């Protein structure tokens, strides 16, 4: 447990488990503190994505639309539901900060940004490894936006690849031989095809369809009074967006930025393809590219206003429905927990406890 298990040795995700232990110590089973942690970590993520977009887009209207689509991207809804997802949220935020700091380093030639960038990557990769290939993103950024000074940045790339190499050796040698714990996720090229299929299912296939249909179904099972209140709020939001949205105001997105965001998508999807599986949390950064593409397409469609509002309306319902199912599940878990605590000296079968 934690950063160091005195029996089995350190984990391949030392900062991950240190944070989890700290979270359990501070929050324990306090629902309010867990909610606040999840809220703060998600707000942090939204702000970091905003900072990333601002590196390429100076129009606040367009940034707002991309953030709006990204927040309602229901395939990654699991990150809003329980405090444990604060861990991937924080780690992906650190990977994005690494990229943002490096971009500022290339723009202003301030080595302090390079230091911030390398520290962000170092912390992030020992926190949660899906962003292991982030140095390739930095490499692509220079190739796309500053290729004539490429040689100048080679020493900078060496720093990040040395950090990657250090982590890779640490991981593959089980903490330099000090750990007997199994590696959390292992690369297996035999799973490459299954990884591609899983990515497809999470974005467009059965996983995505299940989340969509289940969310709509659960939305109409919300408590009647609460359902009426939420529906009124939804209509106010949609009407406000109807007045606010105009595709003519969407900033013309640079093709270089679109290509760069696509490389972001590929690099952060690749680890999941290599291990043969992925979850909604792994779409935190790849969903940025999808959000950018959706807004780009909307700017090209003549009657996009109604398509956009309908898309947002459905996305809101799906997210609210899935979230309500988690409220119900949490209530059930809470009652089971209380029952076990009150009867800890008695033996019950699973069915009796429920």
C-alpha positions as a LaTeX table, in Angstrom:
\begin{tabular}{lrrr}
\hline
Residue & $x$ (\AA) & $y$ (\AA) & $z$ (\AA) \\
\hline
Unk1 & 0.00 & 0.00 & 0.00 \\
Unk2 & 1.07 & 3.56 & $-0.61$ \\
Unk3 & 4.39 & 4.65 & $-2.02$ \\
Unk4 & 6.17 & 1.76 & $-0.32$ \\
Unk5 & 4.81 & $-1.57$ & 0.82 \\
Unk6 & 7.33 & $-2.88$ & 3.36 \\
Unk7 & 6.50 & $-6.49$ & 2.45 \\
Unk8 & 6.33 & $-6.35$ & $-1.36$ \\
Unk9 & 8.31 & $-3.18$ & $-2.12$ \\
Unk10 & 7.37 & 0.01 & $-4.05$ \\
Unk11 & 4.67 & 0.12 & $-6.71$ \\
Unk12 & 5.18 & 0.93 & $-10.40$ \\
Unk13 & 2.88 & 3.90 & $-9.69$ \\
Unk14 & 4.40 & 5.20 & $-6.43$ \\
Unk15 & 2.83 & 8.67 & $-6.44$ \\
Unk16 & $-0.52$ & 7.20 & $-7.47$ \\
Unk17 & $-0.69$ & 5.01 & $-4.37$ \\
Unk18 & 0.74 & 7.70 & $-2.11$ \\
Unk19 & $-2.09$ & 10.01 & $-3.20$ \\
Unk20 & $-4.65$ & 7.19 & $-2.77$ \\
Unk21 & $-3.43$ & 6.58 & 0.80 \\
Unk22 & $-3.57$ & 10.31 & 1.54 \\
Unk23 & $-7.07$ & 10.46 & 0.02 \\
Unk24 & $-8.26$ & 7.55 & 2.18 \\
Unk25 & $-6.71$ & 9.13 & 5.27 \\
Unk26 & $-8.28$ & 12.56 & 4.76 \\
Unk27 & $-11.58$ & 11.66 & 3.10 \\
Unk28 & $-12.27$ & 8.11 & 4.27 \\
Unk29 & $-16.00$ & 7.57 & 3.66 \\
Unk30 & $-16.98$ & 11.27 & 3.95 \\
Unk31 & $-19.24$ & 11.83 & 0.94 \\
Unk32 & $-19.01$ & 15.64 & 1.05 \\
Unk33 & $-15.20$ & 15.67 & 1.06 \\
Unk34 & $-15.18$ & 13.09 & $-1.74$ \\
Unk35 & $-17.55$ & 15.27 & $-3.77$ \\
Unk36 & $-15.39$ & 18.37 & $-3.19$ \\
Unk37 & $-12.24$ & 16.50 & $-4.26$ \\
Unk38 & $-13.94$ & 15.36 & $-7.45$ \\
Unk39 & $-15.35$ & 18.83 & $-8.13$ \\
Unk40 & $-12.02$ & 20.61 & $-7.55$ \\
Unk41 & $-10.02$ & 18.12 & $-9.65$ \\
Unk42 & $-12.51$ & 18.41 & $-12.55$ \\
Unk43 & $-12.50$ & 22.21 & $-12.37$ \\
Unk44 & $-8.70$ & 22.07 & $-12.41$ \\
Unk45 & $-8.82$ & 19.88 & $-15.51$ \\
Unk46 & $-11.20$ & 22.26 & $-17.31$ \\
Unk47 & $-8.92$ & 25.20 & $-16.51$ \\
Unk48 & $-5.82$ & 23.35 & $-17.73$ \\
Unk49 & $-7.60$ & 22.41 & $-20.99$ \\
Unk50 & $-8.54$ & 26.09 & $-21.32$ \\
Unk51 & $-4.88$ & 27.08 & $-20.92$ \\
Unk52 & $-3.91$ & 24.52 & $-23.56$ \\
Unk53 & $-6.49$ & 25.81 & $-26.05$ \\
Unk54 & $-5.45$ & 29.39 & $-25.38$ \\
Unk55 & $-1.95$ & 28.53 & $-26.63$ \\
Unk56 & $-3.47$ & 28.16 & $-30.12$ \\
Unk57 & $-6.82$ & 29.97 & $-30.14$ \\
Unk58 & $-7.13$ & 33.60 & $-29.10$ \\
Unk59 & $-10.91$ & 33.77 & $-29.49$ \\
Unk60 & $-12.68$ & 33.13 & $-26.16$ \\
Unk61 & $-16.00$ & 32.33 & $-27.86$ \\
Unk62 & $-14.50$ & 29.39 & $-29.76$ \\
Unk63 & $-12.61$ & 28.16 & $-26.68$ \\
Unk64 & $-15.86$ & 28.21 & $-24.69$ \\
Unk65 & $-17.64$ & 26.08 & $-27.32$ \\
Unk66 & $-14.81$ & 23.52 & $-27.40$ \\
Unk67 & $-14.81$ & 23.33 & $-23.58$ \\
Unk68 & $-18.59$ & 22.97 & $-23.54$ \\
Unk69 & $-18.48$ & 20.03 & $-25.98$ \\
Unk70 & $-15.59$ & 18.50 & $-24.05$ \\
Unk71 & $-17.38$ & 18.71 & $-20.69$ \\
Unk72 & $-20.46$ & 17.01 & $-22.15$ \\
Unk73 & $-18.46$ & 14.27 & $-23.90$ \\
Unk74 & $-20.39$ & 11.44 & $-22.24$ \\
Unk75 & $-17.91$ & 8.67 & $-23.15$ \\
Unk76 & $-15.68$ & 9.90 & $-20.32$ \\
Unk77 & $-18.48$ & 10.45 & $-17.81$ \\
Unk78 & $-16.91$ & 8.09 & $-15.27$ \\
Unk79 & $-14.43$ & 10.81 & $-14.25$ \\
Unk80 & $-17.28$ & 12.85 & $-12.75$ \\
Unk81 & $-18.72$ & 10.05 & $-10.65$ \\
Unk82 & $-16.37$ & 8.99 & $-7.85$ \\
Unk83 & $-13.41$ & 10.56 & $-6.00$ \\
Unk84 & $-10.99$ & 7.81 & $-7.06$ \\
Unk85 & $-10.97$ & 9.34 & $-10.56$ \\
Unk86 & $-9.24$ & 12.40 & $-9.12$ \\
Unk87 & $-6.04$ & 10.37 & $-9.65$ \\
Unk88 & $-6.23$ & 10.10 & $-13.49$ \\
Unk89 & $-7.65$ & 13.64 & $-13.68$ \\
Unk90 & $-4.66$ & 15.09 & $-11.82$ \\
Unk91 & $-2.16$ & 13.02 & $-13.78$ \\
Unk92 & $-3.62$ & 14.02 & $-17.16$ \\
Unk93 & $-3.69$ & 17.65 & $-16.00$ \\
Unk94 & 0.03 & 17.35 & $-15.26$ \\
Unk95 & 0.71 & 15.91 & $-18.73$ \\
Unk96 & $-1.16$ & 18.85 & $-20.26$ \\
Unk97 & 0.80 & 21.28 & $-18.09$ \\
Unk98 & 4.00 & 19.65 & $-19.31$ \\
Unk99 & 2.92 & 20.39 & $-22.90$ \\
Unk100 & 1.78 & 23.95 & $-22.07$ \\
Unk101 & 5.04 & 24.80 & $-20.31$ \\
Unk102 & 7.05 & 23.40 & $-23.22$ \\
Unk103 & 5.01 & 25.47 & $-25.70$ \\
Unk104 & 5.76 & 28.58 & $-23.65$ \\
Unk105 & 9.42 & 27.60 & $-23.54$ \\
Unk106 & 9.51 & 27.43 & $-27.35$ \\
Unk107 & 7.69 & 30.76 & $-27.66$ \\
Unk108 & 9.63 & 32.81 & $-25.11$ \\
Unk109 & 12.92 & 30.90 & $-24.91$ \\
Unk110 & 12.69 & 30.98 & $-21.13$ \\
Unk111 & 14.41 & 27.92 & $-19.64$ \\
Unk112 & 12.31 & 28.21 & $-16.51$ \\
Unk113 & 9.38 & 26.90 & $-18.58$ \\
Unk114 & 11.51 & 23.93 & $-19.64$ \\
Unk115 & 12.21 & 23.14 & $-15.98$ \\
Unk116 & 8.48 & 23.37 & $-15.14$ \\
Unk117 & 7.67 & 21.17 & $-18.12$ \\
Unk118 & 10.17 & 18.44 & $-17.22$ \\
Unk119 & 9.09 & 18.43 & $-13.54$ \\
Unk120 & 5.43 & 18.13 & $-14.58$ \\
Unk121 & 6.26 & 15.15 & $-16.77$ \\
Unk122 & 8.40 & 13.52 & $-14.08$ \\
Unk123 & 5.61 & 13.76 & $-11.49$ \\
Unk124 & 2.91 & 12.72 & $-13.96$ \\
Unk125 & 4.64 & 9.58 & $-15.25$ \\
Unk126 & 5.30 & 8.30 & $-11.71$ \\
Unk127 & 1.70 & 9.18 & $-10.86$ \\
Unk128 & $-0.07$ & 7.37 & $-13.73$ \\
Unk129 & 1.67 & 6.10 & $-16.84$ \\
Unk130 & $-0.81$ & 6.48 & $-19.80$ \\
Unk131 & 0.97 & 9.72 & $-20.80$ \\
Unk132 & 4.33 & 7.97 & $-21.03$ \\
Unk133 & 4.71 & 8.96 & $-24.70$ \\
Unk134 & 4.20 & 12.69 & $-24.02$ \\
Unk135 & 7.78 & 13.53 & $-25.19$ \\
Unk136 & 6.64 & 12.61 & $-28.71$ \\
Unk137 & 3.98 & 15.33 & $-28.45$ \\
Unk138 & 6.70 & 17.89 & $-27.69$ \\
Unk139 & 8.69 & 16.52 & $-30.63$ \\
Unk140 & 5.66 & 16.88 & $-32.94$ \\
Unk141 & 4.97 & 20.40 & $-31.70$ \\
Unk142 & 8.41 & 21.62 & $-32.76$ \\
Unk143 & 8.14 & 19.79 & $-36.10$ \\
Unk144 & 4.77 & 21.40 & $-36.81$ \\
Unk145 & 5.22 & 24.92 & $-35.44$ \\
Unk146 & 8.96 & 25.57 & $-35.24$ \\
Unk147 & 10.68 & 23.10 & $-37.54$ \\
Unk148 & 13.39 & 25.54 & $-38.67$ \\
Unk149 & 14.77 & 25.63 & $-35.13$ \\
Unk150 & 14.43 & 21.89 & $-34.59$ \\
Unk151 & 18.14 & 21.30 & $-33.92$ \\
Unk152 & 18.06 & 23.93 & $-31.19$ \\
Unk153 & 15.54 & 21.87 & $-29.19$ \\
Unk154 & 17.32 & 18.52 & $-29.39$ \\
Unk155 & 18.96 & 18.92 & $-25.93$ \\
Unk156 & 15.50 & 19.62 & $-24.50$ \\
Unk157 & 14.13 & 16.40 & $-25.97$ \\
Unk158 & 17.00 & 14.50 & $-24.39$ \\
Unk159 & 15.81 & 15.59 & $-20.91$ \\
Unk160 & 12.34 & 14.14 & $-21.46$ \\
Unk161 & 13.56 & 10.94 & $-23.07$ \\
Unk162 & 15.95 & 10.39 & $-20.15$ \\
Unk163 & 13.02 & 10.73 & $-17.75$ \\
Unk164 & 11.07 & 8.26 & $-19.90$ \\
Unk165 & 13.99 & 5.85 & $-19.93$ \\
Unk166 & 14.44 & 6.13 & $-16.16$ \\
Unk167 & 10.76 & 5.38 & $-15.56$ \\
Unk168 & 10.77 & 2.53 & $-18.08$ \\
Unk169 & 13.75 & 0.87 & $-16.35$ \\
Unk170 & 12.20 & 1.50 & $-12.92$ \\
Unk171 & 8.97 & $-0.14$ & $-14.09$ \\
Unk172 & 10.39 & $-3.08$ & $-16.03$ \\
Unk173 & 12.91 & $-4.00$ & $-13.31$ \\
Unk174 & 10.22 & $-3.83$ & $-10.58$ \\
Unk175 & 11.68 & $-0.75$ & $-8.91$ \\
Unk176 & 15.28 & $-1.81$ & $-9.61$ \\
Unk177 & 14.62 & $-5.20$ & $-8.01$ \\
Unk178 & 13.16 & $-3.84$ & $-4.77$ \\
Unk179 & 9.56 & $-4.79$ & $-5.54$ \\
Unk180 & 7.70 & $-8.08$ & $-5.78$ \\
Unk181 & 4.46 & $-6.42$ & $-6.92$ \\
Unk182 & 3.12 & $-7.16$ & $-10.39$ \\
Unk183 & 3.23 & $-4.36$ & $-12.96$ \\
Unk184 & $-0.20$ & $-2.71$ & $-13.26$ \\
Unk185 & $-0.46$ & $-2.76$ & $-17.05$ \\
Unk186 & 1.82 & $-4.62$ & $-19.44$ \\
Unk187 & 2.41 & $-4.01$ & $-23.13$ \\
Unk188 & 1.45 & $-7.01$ & $-25.22$ \\
Unk189 & 1.59 & $-6.59$ & $-29.00$ \\
Unk190 & $-0.71$ & $-9.60$ & $-29.34$ \\
Unk191 & $-3.43$ & $-7.38$ & $-27.87$ \\
Unk192 & $-2.92$ & $-4.60$ & $-30.44$ \\
Unk193 & $-6.01$ & $-5.53$ & $-32.48$ \\
Unk194 & $-8.15$ & $-5.90$ & $-29.34$ \\
Unk195 & $-6.90$ & $-2.49$ & $-28.19$ \\
Unk196 & $-8.05$ & $-0.91$ & $-31.47$ \\
Unk197 & $-11.45$ & $-2.57$ & $-31.11$ \\
Unk198 & $-11.76$ & $-1.34$ & $-27.53$ \\
Unk199 & $-10.93$ & 2.23 & $-28.59$ \\
Unk200 & $-13.63$ & 2.00 & $-31.26$ \\
Unk201 & $-16.20$ & 0.66 & $-28.77$ \\
Unk202 & $-15.41$ & 3.45 & $-26.27$ \\
Unk203 & $-15.79$ & 6.15 & $-28.90$ \\
Unk204 & $-18.52$ & 4.85 & $-31.22$ \\
Unk205 & $-19.32$ & 1.18 & $-30.49$ \\
Unk206 & $-21.09$ & $-0.85$ & $-27.83$ \\
Unk207 & $-19.59$ & 0.92 & $-24.79$ \\
Unk208 & $-20.56$ & 4.34 & $-26.14$ \\
Unk209 & $-24.02$ & 3.12 & $-27.21$ \\
Unk210 & $-24.59$ & 1.52 & $-23.79$ \\
Unk211 & $-23.69$ & 4.76 & $-21.98$ \\
Unk212 & $-25.96$ & 6.74 & $-24.31$ \\
Unk213 & $-29.03$ & 4.48 & $-24.05$ \\
Unk214 & $-28.58$ & 3.79 & $-20.33$ \\
Unk215 & $-28.24$ & 7.51 & $-19.62$ \\
Unk216 & $-31.46$ & 8.37 & $-21.46$ \\
Unk217 & $-33.27$ & 5.51 & $-19.72$ \\
Unk218 & $-32.03$ & 6.51 & $-16.27$ \\
Unk219 & $-32.82$ & 10.20 & $-16.80$ \\
Unk220 & $-36.55$ & 9.49 & $-16.80$ \\
Unk221 & $-36.20$ & 7.42 & $-13.61$ \\
Unk222 & $-35.06$ & 10.46 & $-11.61$ \\
Unk223 & $-37.31$ & 11.38 & $-8.68$ \\
Unk224 & $-40.35$ & 13.22 & $-10.14$ \\
Unk225 & $-39.91$ & 16.56 & $-8.35$ \\
Unk226 & $-36.18$ & 16.58 & $-9.02$ \\
Unk227 & $-36.82$ & 15.59 & $-12.64$ \\
Unk228 & $-39.12$ & 18.59 & $-13.12$ \\
Unk229 & $-36.56$ & 20.97 & $-11.58$ \\
Unk230 & $-33.69$ & 19.55 & $-13.67$ \\
Unk231 & $-35.80$ & 19.66 & $-16.86$ \\
Unk232 & $-36.64$ & 23.34 & $-16.30$ \\
Unk233 & $-32.94$ & 24.13 & $-15.73$ \\
Unk234 & $-32.06$ & 22.17 & $-18.90$ \\
Unk235 & $-34.54$ & 24.17 & $-20.96$ \\
Unk236 & $-33.15$ & 27.44 & $-19.59$ \\
Unk237 & $-29.62$ & 26.32 & $-20.49$ \\
Unk238 & $-30.63$ & 25.28 & $-24.03$ \\
Unk239 & $-32.55$ & 28.52 & $-24.61$ \\
Unk240 & $-29.59$ & 30.56 & $-23.36$ \\
Unk241 & $-27.30$ & 28.67 & $-25.73$ \\
Unk242 & $-29.81$ & 29.26 & $-28.54$ \\
Unk243 & $-29.41$ & 33.00 & $-28.00$ \\
Unk244 & $-25.65$ & 32.74 & $-27.51$ \\
Unk245 & $-24.60$ & 30.40 & $-30.32$ \\
Unk246 & $-23.80$ & 31.69 & $-33.80$ \\
Unk247 & $-21.51$ & 29.63 & $-36.09$ \\
Unk248 & $-20.36$ & 32.83 & $-37.80$ \\
Unk249 & $-18.51$ & 33.80 & $-34.61$ \\
Unk250 & $-16.45$ & 30.61 & $-34.50$ \\
Unk251 & $-12.78$ & 31.36 & $-34.94$ \\
Unk252 & $-11.21$ & 29.81 & $-38.02$ \\
Unk253 & $-9.18$ & 26.95 & $-36.60$ \\
Unk254 & $-5.65$ & 26.65 & $-37.88$ \\
Unk255 & $-4.95$ & 23.40 & $-39.75$ \\
Unk256 & $-1.63$ & 23.06 & $-37.94$ \\
Unk257 & $-3.46$ & 23.14 & $-34.62$ \\
Unk258 & $-5.97$ & 20.52 & $-35.81$ \\
Unk259 & $-3.12$ & 18.27 & $-36.93$ \\
Unk260 & $-1.31$ & 18.81 & $-33.64$ \\
Unk261 & $-4.46$ & 17.96 & $-31.63$ \\
Unk262 & $-4.77$ & 14.81 & $-33.75$ \\
Unk263 & $-1.21$ & 13.82 & $-32.75$ \\
Unk264 & $-2.32$ & 14.43 & $-29.14$ \\
Unk265 & $-5.18$ & 12.00 & $-29.71$ \\
Unk266 & $-2.91$ & 9.30 & $-31.20$ \\
Unk267 & $-0.15$ & 9.57 & $-28.60$ \\
Unk268 & $-2.53$ & 9.35 & $-25.64$ \\
Unk269 & $-4.62$ & 6.55 & $-27.16$ \\
Unk270 & $-1.60$ & 4.43 & $-28.11$ \\
Unk271 & $-0.74$ & 3.07 & $-24.60$ \\
Unk272 & $-4.26$ & 1.65 & $-24.30$ \\
Unk273 & $-4.01$ & 0.03 & $-27.71$ \\
Unk274 & $-0.71$ & $-1.56$ & $-26.74$ \\
Unk275 & $-2.13$ & $-3.11$ & $-23.57$ \\
Unk276 & $-5.39$ & $-4.10$ & $-25.27$ \\
Unk277 & $-7.96$ & $-2.20$ & $-23.16$ \\
Unk278 & $-9.15$ & 1.26 & $-22.21$ \\
Unk279 & $-11.73$ & 3.05 & $-20.07$ \\
Unk280 & $-13.54$ & 6.36 & $-20.23$ \\
Unk281 & $-10.87$ & 8.06 & $-18.08$ \\
Unk282 & $-8.32$ & 7.42 & $-20.84$ \\
Unk283 & $-10.31$ & 9.76 & $-23.12$ \\
Unk284 & $-9.60$ & 12.83 & $-20.96$ \\
Unk285 & $-6.95$ & 14.18 & $-23.37$ \\
Unk286 & $-8.00$ & 12.43 & $-26.63$ \\
Unk287 & $-11.47$ & 14.00 & $-26.22$ \\
Unk288 & $-9.87$ & 17.43 & $-26.78$ \\
Unk289 & $-9.22$ & 16.55 & $-30.43$ \\
Unk290 & $-12.77$ & 15.20 & $-30.86$ \\
Unk291 & $-14.22$ & 18.39 & $-29.33$ \\
Unk292 & $-12.10$ & 20.53 & $-31.65$ \\
Unk293 & $-13.28$ & 18.53 & $-34.70$ \\
Unk294 & $-16.94$ & 18.80 & $-33.67$ \\
Unk295 & $-16.69$ & 22.60 & $-33.34$ \\
Unk296 & $-14.73$ & 22.80 & $-36.62$ \\
Unk297 & $-17.44$ & 20.83 & $-38.46$ \\
Unk298 & $-20.19$ & 22.94 & $-36.91$ \\
Unk299 & $-18.50$ & 26.08 & $-38.21$ \\
Unk300 & $-18.78$ & 24.65 & $-41.74$ \\
Unk301 & $-22.45$ & 23.58 & $-41.62$ \\
Unk302 & $-24.99$ & 26.18 & $-42.71$ \\
Unk303 & $-27.74$ & 25.12 & $-40.28$ \\
Unk304 & $-25.42$ & 23.96 & $-37.51$ \\
Unk305 & $-27.25$ & 25.90 & $-34.78$ \\
Unk306 & $-30.07$ & 23.35 & $-34.47$ \\
Unk307 & $-27.75$ & 20.35 & $-34.83$ \\
Unk308 & $-25.53$ & 21.77 & $-32.10$ \\
Unk309 & $-28.39$ & 22.49 & $-29.69$ \\
Unk310 & $-29.90$ & 19.04 & $-30.25$ \\
Unk311 & $-26.49$ & 17.44 & $-29.66$ \\
Unk312 & $-26.00$ & 19.42 & $-26.43$ \\
Unk313 & $-29.53$ & 18.63 & $-25.24$ \\
Unk314 & $-29.04$ & 14.86 & $-25.70$ \\
Unk315 & $-25.56$ & 15.01 & $-24.13$ \\
Unk316 & $-26.94$ & 16.80 & $-21.07$ \\
Unk317 & $-29.69$ & 14.18 & $-20.61$ \\
Unk318 & $-27.25$ & 11.28 & $-21.05$ \\
Unk319 & $-24.79$ & 12.72 & $-18.53$ \\
Unk320 & $-27.52$ & 13.48 & $-16.00$ \\
Unk321 & $-29.09$ & 10.03 & $-16.39$ \\
Unk322 & $-25.81$ & 8.21 & $-15.88$ \\
Unk323 & $-24.98$ & 10.44 & $-12.91$ \\
Unk324 & $-28.36$ & 9.71 & $-11.32$ \\
Unk325 & $-27.64$ & 5.97 & $-11.55$ \\
Unk326 & $-24.49$ & 6.62 & $-9.52$ \\
Unk327 & $-26.53$ & 8.49 & $-6.90$ \\
Unk328 & $-28.80$ & 5.45 & $-6.55$ \\
Unk329 & $-25.82$ & 3.06 & $-6.46$ \\
Unk330 & $-24.14$ & 5.16 & $-3.76$ \\
Unk331 & $-27.28$ & 5.07 & $-1.63$ \\
Unk332 & $-27.40$ & 1.27 & $-1.91$ \\
Unk333 & $-23.70$ & 0.98 & $-1.04$ \\
Unk334 & $-24.19$ & 3.29 & 1.94 \\
Unk335 & $-27.05$ & 1.21 & 3.33 \\
Unk336 & $-25.07$ & $-2.02$ & 2.87 \\
Unk337 & $-22.10$ & $-0.43$ & 4.66 \\
Unk338 & $-24.30$ & 0.68 & 7.56 \\
Unk339 & $-25.92$ & $-2.76$ & 7.82 \\
Unk340 & $-22.55$ & $-4.50$ & 8.00 \\
Unk341 & $-21.25$ & $-2.05$ & 10.63 \\
Unk342 & $-24.35$ & $-2.42$ & 12.79 \\
Unk343 & $-24.16$ & $-6.21$ & 12.60 \\
Unk344 & $-20.42$ & $-6.75$ & 12.48 \\
Unk345 & $-20.59$ & $-9.55$ & 15.06 \\
Unk346 & $-23.22$ & $-11.48$ & 13.09 \\
Unk347 & $-22.71$ & $-13.53$ & 9.95 \\
Unk348 & $-24.94$ & $-12.79$ & 6.98 \\
Unk349 & $-25.08$ & $-14.10$ & 3.43 \\
Unk350 & $-24.82$ & $-11.54$ & 0.62 \\
Unk351 & $-28.54$ & $-11.76$ & $-0.10$ \\
Unk352 & $-29.41$ & $-11.19$ & 3.60 \\
Unk353 & $-27.21$ & $-8.07$ & 3.78 \\
Unk354 & $-28.83$ & $-6.61$ & 0.64 \\
\hline
\end{tabular}
